[in-house]
XYZ file of N, CA and C in Angstrom:
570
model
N -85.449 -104.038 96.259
C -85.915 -103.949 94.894
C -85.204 -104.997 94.052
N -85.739 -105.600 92.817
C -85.310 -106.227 92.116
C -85.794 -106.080 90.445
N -84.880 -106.851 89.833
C -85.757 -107.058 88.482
C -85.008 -108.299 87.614
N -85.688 -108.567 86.563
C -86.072 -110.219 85.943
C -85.018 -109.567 84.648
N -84.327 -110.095 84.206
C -83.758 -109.993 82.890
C -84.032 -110.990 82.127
N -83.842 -110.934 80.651
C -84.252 -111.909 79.824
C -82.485 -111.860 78.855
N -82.379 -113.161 78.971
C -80.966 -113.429 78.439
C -81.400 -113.910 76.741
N -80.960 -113.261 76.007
C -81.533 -114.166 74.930
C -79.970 -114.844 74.167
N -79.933 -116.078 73.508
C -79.045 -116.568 72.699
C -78.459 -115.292 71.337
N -77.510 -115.005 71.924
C -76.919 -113.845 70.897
C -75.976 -114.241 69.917
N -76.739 -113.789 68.567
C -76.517 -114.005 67.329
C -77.148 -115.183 66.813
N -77.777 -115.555 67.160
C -78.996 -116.267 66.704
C -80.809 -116.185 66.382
N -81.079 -116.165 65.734
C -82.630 -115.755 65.706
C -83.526 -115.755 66.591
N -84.497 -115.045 66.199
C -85.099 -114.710 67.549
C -85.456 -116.013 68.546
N -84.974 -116.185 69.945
C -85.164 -117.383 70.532
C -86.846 -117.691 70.813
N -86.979 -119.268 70.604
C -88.486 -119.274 71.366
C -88.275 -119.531 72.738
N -89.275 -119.515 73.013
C -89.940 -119.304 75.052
C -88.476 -119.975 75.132
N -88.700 -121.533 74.962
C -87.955 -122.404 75.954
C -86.471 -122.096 75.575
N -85.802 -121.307 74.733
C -84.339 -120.670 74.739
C -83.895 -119.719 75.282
N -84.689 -118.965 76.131
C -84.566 -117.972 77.070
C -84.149 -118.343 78.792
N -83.140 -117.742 78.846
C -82.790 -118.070 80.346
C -83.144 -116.348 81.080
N -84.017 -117.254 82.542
C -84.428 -115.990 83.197
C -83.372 -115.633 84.274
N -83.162 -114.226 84.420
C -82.291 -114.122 85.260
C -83.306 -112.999 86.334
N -82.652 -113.206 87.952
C -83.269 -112.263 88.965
C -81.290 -111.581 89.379
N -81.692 -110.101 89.280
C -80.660 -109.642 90.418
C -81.098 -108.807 91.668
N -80.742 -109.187 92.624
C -81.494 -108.966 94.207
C -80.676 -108.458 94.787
N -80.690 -107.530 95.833
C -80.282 -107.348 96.998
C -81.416 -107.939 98.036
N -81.503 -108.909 98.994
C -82.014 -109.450 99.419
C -81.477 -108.419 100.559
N -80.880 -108.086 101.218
C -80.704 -107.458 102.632
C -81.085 -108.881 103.317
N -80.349 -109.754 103.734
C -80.394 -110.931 104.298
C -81.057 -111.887 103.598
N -80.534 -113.068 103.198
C -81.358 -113.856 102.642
C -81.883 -115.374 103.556
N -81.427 -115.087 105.088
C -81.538 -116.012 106.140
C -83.317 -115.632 106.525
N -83.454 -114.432 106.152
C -84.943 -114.281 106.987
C -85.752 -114.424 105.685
N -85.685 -114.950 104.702
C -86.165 -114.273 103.540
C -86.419 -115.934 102.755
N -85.845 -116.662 103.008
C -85.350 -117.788 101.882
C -86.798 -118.374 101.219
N -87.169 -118.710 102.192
C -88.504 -119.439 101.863
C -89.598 -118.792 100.851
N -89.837 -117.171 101.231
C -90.252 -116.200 100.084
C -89.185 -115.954 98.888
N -88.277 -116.265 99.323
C -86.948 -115.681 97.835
C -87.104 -116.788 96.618
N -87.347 -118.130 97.735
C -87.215 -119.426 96.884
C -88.621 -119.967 95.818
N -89.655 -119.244 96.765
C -90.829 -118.927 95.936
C -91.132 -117.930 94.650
N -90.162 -116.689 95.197
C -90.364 -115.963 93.843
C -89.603 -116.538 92.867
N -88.822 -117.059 92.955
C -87.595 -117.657 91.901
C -88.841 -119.185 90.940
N -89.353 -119.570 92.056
C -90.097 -120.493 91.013
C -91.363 -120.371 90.151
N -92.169 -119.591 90.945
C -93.295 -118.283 90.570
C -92.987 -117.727 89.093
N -91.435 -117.262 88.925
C -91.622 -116.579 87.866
C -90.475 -117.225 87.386
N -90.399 -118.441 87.589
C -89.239 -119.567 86.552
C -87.840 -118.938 86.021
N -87.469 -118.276 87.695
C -85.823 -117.653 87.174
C -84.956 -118.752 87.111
N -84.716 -118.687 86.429
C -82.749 -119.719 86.361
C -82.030 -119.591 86.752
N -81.463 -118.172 87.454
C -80.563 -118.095 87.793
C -80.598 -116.665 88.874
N -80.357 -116.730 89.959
C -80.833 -115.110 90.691
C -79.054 -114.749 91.138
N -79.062 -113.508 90.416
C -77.367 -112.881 90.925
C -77.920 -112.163 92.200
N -77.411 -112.802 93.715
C -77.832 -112.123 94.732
C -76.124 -111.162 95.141
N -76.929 -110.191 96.273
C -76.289 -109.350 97.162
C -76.349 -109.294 98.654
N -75.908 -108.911 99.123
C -75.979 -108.382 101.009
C -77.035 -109.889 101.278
N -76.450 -110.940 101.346
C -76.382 -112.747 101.624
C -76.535 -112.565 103.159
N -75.738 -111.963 103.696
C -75.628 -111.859 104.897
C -75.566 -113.759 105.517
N -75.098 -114.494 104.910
C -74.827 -115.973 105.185
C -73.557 -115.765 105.545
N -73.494 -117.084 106.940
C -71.895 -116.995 107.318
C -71.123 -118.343 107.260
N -71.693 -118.961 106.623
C -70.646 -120.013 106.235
C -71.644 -120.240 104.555
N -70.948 -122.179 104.590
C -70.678 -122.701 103.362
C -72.492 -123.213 103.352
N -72.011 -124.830 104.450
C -73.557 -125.207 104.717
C -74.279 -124.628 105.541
N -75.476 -124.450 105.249
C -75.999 -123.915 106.675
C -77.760 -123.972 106.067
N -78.627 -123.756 107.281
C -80.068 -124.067 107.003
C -80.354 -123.442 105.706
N -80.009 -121.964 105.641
C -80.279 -121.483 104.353
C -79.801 -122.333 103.107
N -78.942 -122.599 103.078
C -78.352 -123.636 101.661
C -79.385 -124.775 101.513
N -79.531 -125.283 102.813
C -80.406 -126.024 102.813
C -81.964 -126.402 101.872
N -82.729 -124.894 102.307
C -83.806 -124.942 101.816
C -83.741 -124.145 100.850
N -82.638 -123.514 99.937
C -82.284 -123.381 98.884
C -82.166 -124.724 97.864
N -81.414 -125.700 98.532
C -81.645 -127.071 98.076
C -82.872 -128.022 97.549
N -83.486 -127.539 98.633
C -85.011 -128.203 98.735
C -85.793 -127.865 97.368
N -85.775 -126.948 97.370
C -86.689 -126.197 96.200
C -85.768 -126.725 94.853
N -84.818 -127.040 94.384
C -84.682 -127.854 93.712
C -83.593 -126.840 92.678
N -82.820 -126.060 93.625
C -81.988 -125.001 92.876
C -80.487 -125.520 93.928
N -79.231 -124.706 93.571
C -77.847 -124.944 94.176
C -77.344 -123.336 94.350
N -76.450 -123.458 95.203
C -76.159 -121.881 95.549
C -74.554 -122.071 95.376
N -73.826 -121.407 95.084
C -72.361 -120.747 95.153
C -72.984 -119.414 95.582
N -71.691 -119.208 96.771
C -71.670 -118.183 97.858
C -70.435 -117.562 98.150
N -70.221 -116.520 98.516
C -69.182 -116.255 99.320
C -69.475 -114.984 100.201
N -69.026 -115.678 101.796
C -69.496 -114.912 102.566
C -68.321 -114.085 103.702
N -68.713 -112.936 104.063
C -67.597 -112.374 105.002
C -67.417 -112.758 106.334
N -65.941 -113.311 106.671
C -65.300 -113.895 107.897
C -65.019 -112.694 108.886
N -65.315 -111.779 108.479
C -64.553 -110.692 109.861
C -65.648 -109.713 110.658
N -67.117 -109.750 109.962
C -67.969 -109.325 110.449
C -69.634 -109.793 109.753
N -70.693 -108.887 110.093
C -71.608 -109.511 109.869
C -71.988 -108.692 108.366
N -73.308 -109.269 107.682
C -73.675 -108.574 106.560
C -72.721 -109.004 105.328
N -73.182 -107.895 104.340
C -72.802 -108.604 103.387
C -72.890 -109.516 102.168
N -71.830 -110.003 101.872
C -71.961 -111.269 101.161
C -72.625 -111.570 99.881
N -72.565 -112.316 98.728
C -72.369 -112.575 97.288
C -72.670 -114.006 96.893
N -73.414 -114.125 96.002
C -74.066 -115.484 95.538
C -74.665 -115.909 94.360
N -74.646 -116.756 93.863
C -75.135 -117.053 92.377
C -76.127 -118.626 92.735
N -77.729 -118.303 93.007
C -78.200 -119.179 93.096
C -78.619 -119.968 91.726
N -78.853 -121.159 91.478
C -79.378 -121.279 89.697
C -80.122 -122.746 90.212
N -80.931 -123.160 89.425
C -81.243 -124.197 88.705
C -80.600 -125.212 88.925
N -81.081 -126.257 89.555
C -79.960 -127.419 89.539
C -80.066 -128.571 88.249
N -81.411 -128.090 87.233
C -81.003 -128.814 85.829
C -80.168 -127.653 84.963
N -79.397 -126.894 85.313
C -78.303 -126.016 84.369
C -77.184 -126.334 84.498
N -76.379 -126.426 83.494
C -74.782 -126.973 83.068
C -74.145 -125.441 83.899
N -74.246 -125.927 85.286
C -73.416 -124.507 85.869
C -72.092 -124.953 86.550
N -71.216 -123.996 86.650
C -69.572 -124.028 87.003
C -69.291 -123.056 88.053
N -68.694 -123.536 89.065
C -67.844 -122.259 89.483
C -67.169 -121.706 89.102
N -66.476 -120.519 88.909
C -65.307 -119.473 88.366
C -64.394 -119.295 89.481
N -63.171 -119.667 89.327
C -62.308 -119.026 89.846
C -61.606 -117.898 89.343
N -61.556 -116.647 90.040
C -61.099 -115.177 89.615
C -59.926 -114.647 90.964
N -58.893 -114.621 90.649
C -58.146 -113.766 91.227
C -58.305 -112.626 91.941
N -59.198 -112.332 93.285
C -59.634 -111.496 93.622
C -59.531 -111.333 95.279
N -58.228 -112.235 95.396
C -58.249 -112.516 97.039
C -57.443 -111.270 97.732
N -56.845 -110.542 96.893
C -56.846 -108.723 97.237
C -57.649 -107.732 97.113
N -58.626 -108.055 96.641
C -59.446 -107.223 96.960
C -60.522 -106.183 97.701
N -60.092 -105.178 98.094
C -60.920 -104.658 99.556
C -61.923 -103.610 99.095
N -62.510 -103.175 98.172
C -63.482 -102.514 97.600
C -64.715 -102.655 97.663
N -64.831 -104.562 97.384
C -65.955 -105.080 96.978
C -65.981 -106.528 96.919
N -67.000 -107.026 97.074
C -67.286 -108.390 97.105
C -67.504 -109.331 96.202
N -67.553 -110.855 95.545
C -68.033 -111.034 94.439
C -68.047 -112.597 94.832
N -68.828 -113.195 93.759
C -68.887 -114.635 93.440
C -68.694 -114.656 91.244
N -68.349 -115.559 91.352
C -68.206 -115.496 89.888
C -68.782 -117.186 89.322
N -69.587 -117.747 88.370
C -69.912 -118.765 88.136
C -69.911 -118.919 86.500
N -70.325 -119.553 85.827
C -70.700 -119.999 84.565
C -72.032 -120.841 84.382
N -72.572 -120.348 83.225
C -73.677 -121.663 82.839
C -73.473 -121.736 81.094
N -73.595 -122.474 80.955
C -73.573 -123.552 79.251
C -75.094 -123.380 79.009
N -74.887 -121.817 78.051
C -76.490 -121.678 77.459
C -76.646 -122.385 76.068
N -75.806 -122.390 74.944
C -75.744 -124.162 73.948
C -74.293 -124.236 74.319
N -74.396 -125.175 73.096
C -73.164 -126.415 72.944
C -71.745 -125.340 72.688
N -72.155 -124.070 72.218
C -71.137 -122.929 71.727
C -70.994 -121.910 72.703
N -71.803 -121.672 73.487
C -71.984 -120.426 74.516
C -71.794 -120.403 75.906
N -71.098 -119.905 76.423
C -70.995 -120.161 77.920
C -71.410 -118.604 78.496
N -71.668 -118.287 79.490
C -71.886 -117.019 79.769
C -71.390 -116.939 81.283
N -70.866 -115.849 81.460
C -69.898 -115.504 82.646
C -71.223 -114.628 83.713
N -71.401 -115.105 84.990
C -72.040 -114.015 85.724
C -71.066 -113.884 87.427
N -71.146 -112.729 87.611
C -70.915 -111.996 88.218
C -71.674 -111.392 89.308
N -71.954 -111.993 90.587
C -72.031 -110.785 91.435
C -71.730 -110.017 92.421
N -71.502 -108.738 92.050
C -70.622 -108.132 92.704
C -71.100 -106.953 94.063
N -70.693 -107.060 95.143
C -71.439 -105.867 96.018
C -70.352 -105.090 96.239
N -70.308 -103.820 96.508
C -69.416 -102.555 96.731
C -69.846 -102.565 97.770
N -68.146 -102.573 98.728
C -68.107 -102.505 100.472
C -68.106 -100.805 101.161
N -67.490 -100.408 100.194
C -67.156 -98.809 100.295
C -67.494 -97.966 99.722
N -67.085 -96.578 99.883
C -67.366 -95.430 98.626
C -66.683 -95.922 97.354
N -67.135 -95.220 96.493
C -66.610 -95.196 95.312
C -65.428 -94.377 95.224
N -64.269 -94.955 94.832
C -62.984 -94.350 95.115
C -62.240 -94.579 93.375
N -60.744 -94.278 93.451
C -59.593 -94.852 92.357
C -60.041 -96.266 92.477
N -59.208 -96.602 93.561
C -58.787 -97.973 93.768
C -60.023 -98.500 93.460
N -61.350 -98.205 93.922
C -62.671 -99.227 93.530
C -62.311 -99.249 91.989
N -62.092 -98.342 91.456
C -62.241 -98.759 89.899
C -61.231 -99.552 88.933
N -60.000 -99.211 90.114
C -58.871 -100.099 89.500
C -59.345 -101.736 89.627
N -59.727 -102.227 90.913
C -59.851 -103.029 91.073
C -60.590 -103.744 90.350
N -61.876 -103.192 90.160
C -63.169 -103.597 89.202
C -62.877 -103.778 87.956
N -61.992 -103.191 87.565
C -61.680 -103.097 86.151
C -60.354 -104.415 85.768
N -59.400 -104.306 87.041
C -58.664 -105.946 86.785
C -59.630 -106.635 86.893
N -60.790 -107.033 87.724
C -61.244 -108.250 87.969
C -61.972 -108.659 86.680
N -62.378 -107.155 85.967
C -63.315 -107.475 84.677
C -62.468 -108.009 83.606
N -60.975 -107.485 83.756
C -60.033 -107.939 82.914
C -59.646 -109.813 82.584
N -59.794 -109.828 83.567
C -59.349 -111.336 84.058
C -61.031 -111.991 83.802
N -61.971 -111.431 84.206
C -62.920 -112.175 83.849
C -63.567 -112.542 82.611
N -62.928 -111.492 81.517
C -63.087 -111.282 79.722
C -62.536 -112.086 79.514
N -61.244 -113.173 80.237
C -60.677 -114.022 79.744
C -60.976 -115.157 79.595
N -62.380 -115.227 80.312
C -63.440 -116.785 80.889
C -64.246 -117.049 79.982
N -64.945 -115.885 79.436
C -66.004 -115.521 78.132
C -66.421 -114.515 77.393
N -66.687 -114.846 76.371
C -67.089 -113.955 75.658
C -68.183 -112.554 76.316
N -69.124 -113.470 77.270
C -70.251 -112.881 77.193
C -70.475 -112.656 79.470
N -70.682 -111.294 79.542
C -71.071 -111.458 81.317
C -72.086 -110.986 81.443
N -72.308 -111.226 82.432
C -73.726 -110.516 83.379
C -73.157 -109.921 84.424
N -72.678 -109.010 84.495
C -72.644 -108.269 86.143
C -74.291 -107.586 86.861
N -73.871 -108.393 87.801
C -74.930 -107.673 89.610
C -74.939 -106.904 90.362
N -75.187 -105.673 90.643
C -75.677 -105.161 91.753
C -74.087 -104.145 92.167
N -73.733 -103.293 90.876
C -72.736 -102.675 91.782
C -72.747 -101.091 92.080
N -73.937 -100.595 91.605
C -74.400 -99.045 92.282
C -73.267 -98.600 92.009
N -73.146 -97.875 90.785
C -71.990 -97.030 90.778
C -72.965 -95.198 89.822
N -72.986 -94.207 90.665
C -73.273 -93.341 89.976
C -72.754 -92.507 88.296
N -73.202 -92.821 87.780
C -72.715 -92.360 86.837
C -72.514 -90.462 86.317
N -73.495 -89.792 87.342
C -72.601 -88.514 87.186
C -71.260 -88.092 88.558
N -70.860 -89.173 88.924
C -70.209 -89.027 89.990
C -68.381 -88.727 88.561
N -67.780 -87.756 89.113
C -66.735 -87.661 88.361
C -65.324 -88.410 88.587
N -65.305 -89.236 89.227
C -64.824 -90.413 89.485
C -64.853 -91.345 88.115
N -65.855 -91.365 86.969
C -65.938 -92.094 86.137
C -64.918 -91.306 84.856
N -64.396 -90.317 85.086
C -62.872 -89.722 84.402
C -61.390 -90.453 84.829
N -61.554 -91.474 85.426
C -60.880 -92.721 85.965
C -60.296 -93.248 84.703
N -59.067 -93.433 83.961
C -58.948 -94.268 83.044
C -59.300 -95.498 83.341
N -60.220 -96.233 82.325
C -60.446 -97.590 82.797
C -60.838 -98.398 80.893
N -61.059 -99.356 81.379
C -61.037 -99.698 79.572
C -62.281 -100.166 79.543
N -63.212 -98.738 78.427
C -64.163 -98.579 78.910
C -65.242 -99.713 77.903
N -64.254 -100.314 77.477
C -65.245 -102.192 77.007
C -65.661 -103.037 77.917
N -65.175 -102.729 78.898
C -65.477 -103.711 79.916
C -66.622 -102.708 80.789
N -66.646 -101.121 81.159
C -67.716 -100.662 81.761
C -68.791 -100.606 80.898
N -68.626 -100.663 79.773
C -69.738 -100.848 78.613
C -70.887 -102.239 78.932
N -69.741 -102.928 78.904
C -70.249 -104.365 79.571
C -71.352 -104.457 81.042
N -71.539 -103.461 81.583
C -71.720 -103.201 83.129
C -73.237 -102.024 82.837
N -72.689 -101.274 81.689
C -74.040 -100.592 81.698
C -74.888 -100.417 80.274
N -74.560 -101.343 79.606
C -75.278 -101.793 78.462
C -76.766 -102.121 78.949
N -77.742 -101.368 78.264
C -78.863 -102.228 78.399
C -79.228 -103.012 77.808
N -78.661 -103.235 76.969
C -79.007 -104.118 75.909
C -79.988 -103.577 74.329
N -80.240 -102.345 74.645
C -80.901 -101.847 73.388
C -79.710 -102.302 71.425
């Protein structure tokens, strides 16, 4: 399953068409068998930017990057070394002012992530995030999630988090956590 978000320039008037950045967040369940249809829907419906999940890619280059390339988009990835499945990615647009993020997250055993940037104007940068949960939902998942969100408030003003299935009547969410940053995670935007 998936769905299309519409990013609009915040605090500014209402944007026209061409100030809108489209976003896709996916769980692709492999995106090796899939690319060629993934890379089509992404142009079909003129996403900018798709926060993927479960990549299931095992390296850096590889055919998939490839014909991710082709189609005229760039991928940041990160994929798991110790088994199969998996894996985290921020495909976009290769005419977007996009960045990698580096985030402090090389302890982390909860969950997975890629972190990037894109330059929506000359004033705005916007932080995305995507993140897959390896395990149950535990403490530690939330401690963790909640430094990484900490450290990632420090990049921008503004994020997009992906794909992290967390139940919300699960009582686990009586977790102290600072709940500006889970706000951030389940805002719909109304």
């Amino acid at each position: 399953s998936f769905f299309v978000l519409l990013l609009k320039k915040l605090g500014y008037p209402k944007p026209k068409k061409q100030d809108l950045l489209r976003f896709l967040v996916w769980n692709t369940r492999s995106l090796n068998n899939k690319c060629d249809d993934a890379m089509c829907l992404l142009q079909d419906n003129n996403v900018d930017i798709a926060i993927v999940s479960e990549t299931w890619l095992s390296d850096q280059a590889n055919t998939t990057t490839a014909v991710i390339k082709s189609y005229g988009y760039s991928i940041i990835h990160d994929f798991r070394t110790d088994n199969r499945g998996g894996g985290t990615a921020l495909i976009y647009n290769m005419a977007l002012q996009f960045n990698i993020v580096n985030l402090n997250g090389s302890d982390l055993t909860t969950f997975e992530f890629t972190a990037g940037s894109v330059r929506c104007t000359s004033d705005m940068k916007v932080l995305l995030l995507s993140i897959y949960r390896t395990g149950p939902i535990s403490k530690k998942f939330f401690e963790e999630l909640d430094s990484l969100l900490g450290s990632a408030s420090l990049k921008s003003d503004y994020m997009i988090v992906g794909e992290i299935l967390i139940s919300t009547q699960s009582q686990l969410l009586l977790i102290p956590l600072n709940y500006s940053r889970l706000h951030c995670l389940t805002d719909s935007g109304n």
